[in-house]
């Protein structure tokens, strides 16, 4: 079962975007979900993660205070609110589900990757 990301686009420095991730059915029930991003020539990195219950959220240092992860488990949706965007945030953004429940931030521990959504921040 794949996840489907949306909400990316072109935004100016200092702007905001809200990304959405749709995961249908019960495939993601109980799973920790995360947002990753991959910029050209760079490795995929974890940006934010949220527990199924929503009580535990983790952020990369580079986005703390600017990005907020949230979820609507009833409707199978996860979100990433991104504020104060800068050129360094330009990347393809993906959501994925924790496969093993280890709490790791490594992409290899996640699955059900979608096609991603492009975020481009122009200066």
C-alpha atoms as one frame of an Amber mdcrd trajectory, in Angstrom:
protein
   0.000   0.000   0.000   1.486   3.305  -1.034   1.081   6.669   0.510   0.186
   9.685  -1.617   1.747  13.070  -0.972   0.405  16.417  -2.127   0.677  20.121
  -1.425   4.100  20.922  -2.773   4.845  23.854  -5.032   6.891  26.952  -5.632
   7.075  29.457  -2.795   9.209  32.477  -2.022  11.630  32.672   0.852   9.757
  33.167   4.087   6.600  31.602   2.720   4.588  28.612   3.923   3.255  25.379
   2.545   1.164  22.581   3.983   1.914  19.106   2.727  -0.594  16.282   3.008
  -0.098  12.533   3.034  -2.955  10.123   2.390  -2.854   6.522   3.546  -6.009
   4.554   2.997  -7.259   1.564   4.879  -5.846  -0.027   8.016  -2.368  -0.621
   6.609  -0.969   2.213   8.670  -2.940   1.624  11.815  -0.771   1.924  14.888
   2.285   2.975  12.941   4.589   5.872  13.487   4.661   8.063  10.397   7.350
  10.377   9.169   8.140  12.983   6.565  11.425  12.794   4.704  12.997  14.973
   2.062  15.637  14.542  -0.563  17.413  17.396  -2.266  19.348  16.905  -5.530
  22.651  15.175  -4.906  21.866  14.565  -1.246  20.708  11.610   0.780  17.121
  11.266   1.919  16.753  12.669   5.415  14.117  12.549   8.090  12.341  15.846
   8.681   9.622  15.020  11.208   7.910  12.019  12.737   4.769  11.456  14.765
   3.543   8.539  16.823   0.201   6.944  16.062  -1.315   8.552  19.132   0.147
  11.894  18.208   1.766  12.404  21.603   5.355  12.023  20.424   6.756  14.205
  17.685  10.344  14.491  16.556  11.931  17.057  14.288  15.231  17.473  12.566
  17.226  20.314  14.093  17.098  22.173  10.794  13.303  22.485  10.893  12.540
  22.820  14.606  10.342  25.793  15.299   9.372  26.110  11.628   7.713  22.800
  10.716   4.830  21.055  12.462   3.737  17.491  11.868   0.167  16.446  12.593
  -2.245  13.666  11.781  -5.915  12.837  11.328  -5.971   9.093  11.866  -9.723
   8.868  11.380  -9.332   9.967   7.787  -5.923   8.427   7.213  -4.149  11.762
   6.711  -0.837  13.157   7.909   0.309  16.736   7.425   3.451  18.816   7.460
   2.986  22.535   8.001   6.097  24.351   6.819   6.677  27.992   7.732   9.553
  30.408   7.202  10.788  28.411   4.257  14.270  28.958   2.928  16.179  27.785
  -0.155  17.677  24.975   1.943  14.202  23.454   2.227  13.997  22.857  -1.515
  13.586  19.116  -2.004  11.179  16.348  -2.849   9.189  15.532   0.266   7.944
  12.018   1.061   5.876  10.466   3.785   6.414   6.901   4.929   5.367   4.455
   7.630   7.617   2.937  10.269   8.010  -0.725   9.330   9.424  -2.145  12.537
   8.424   0.201  15.321  12.033   0.831  16.240  11.672   4.589  16.413  14.608
   4.937  14.047  14.883   7.883  11.676  16.675   5.836   9.026  14.842   5.678
   5.689  15.563   1.946   5.520  13.267   1.464   8.506  10.311   2.948   6.617
   8.092   1.754   3.805   5.066   2.457   1.650   6.847   5.375   0.019   4.811
   7.561  -2.269   5.997   9.448  -5.334   6.806  12.518  -3.294   5.869  16.151
  -3.766   8.302  18.816  -4.937   8.896  21.869  -2.786  10.883  24.692  -4.343
  11.761  27.810  -2.407  12.915  30.723  -4.519  14.968  33.641  -3.264
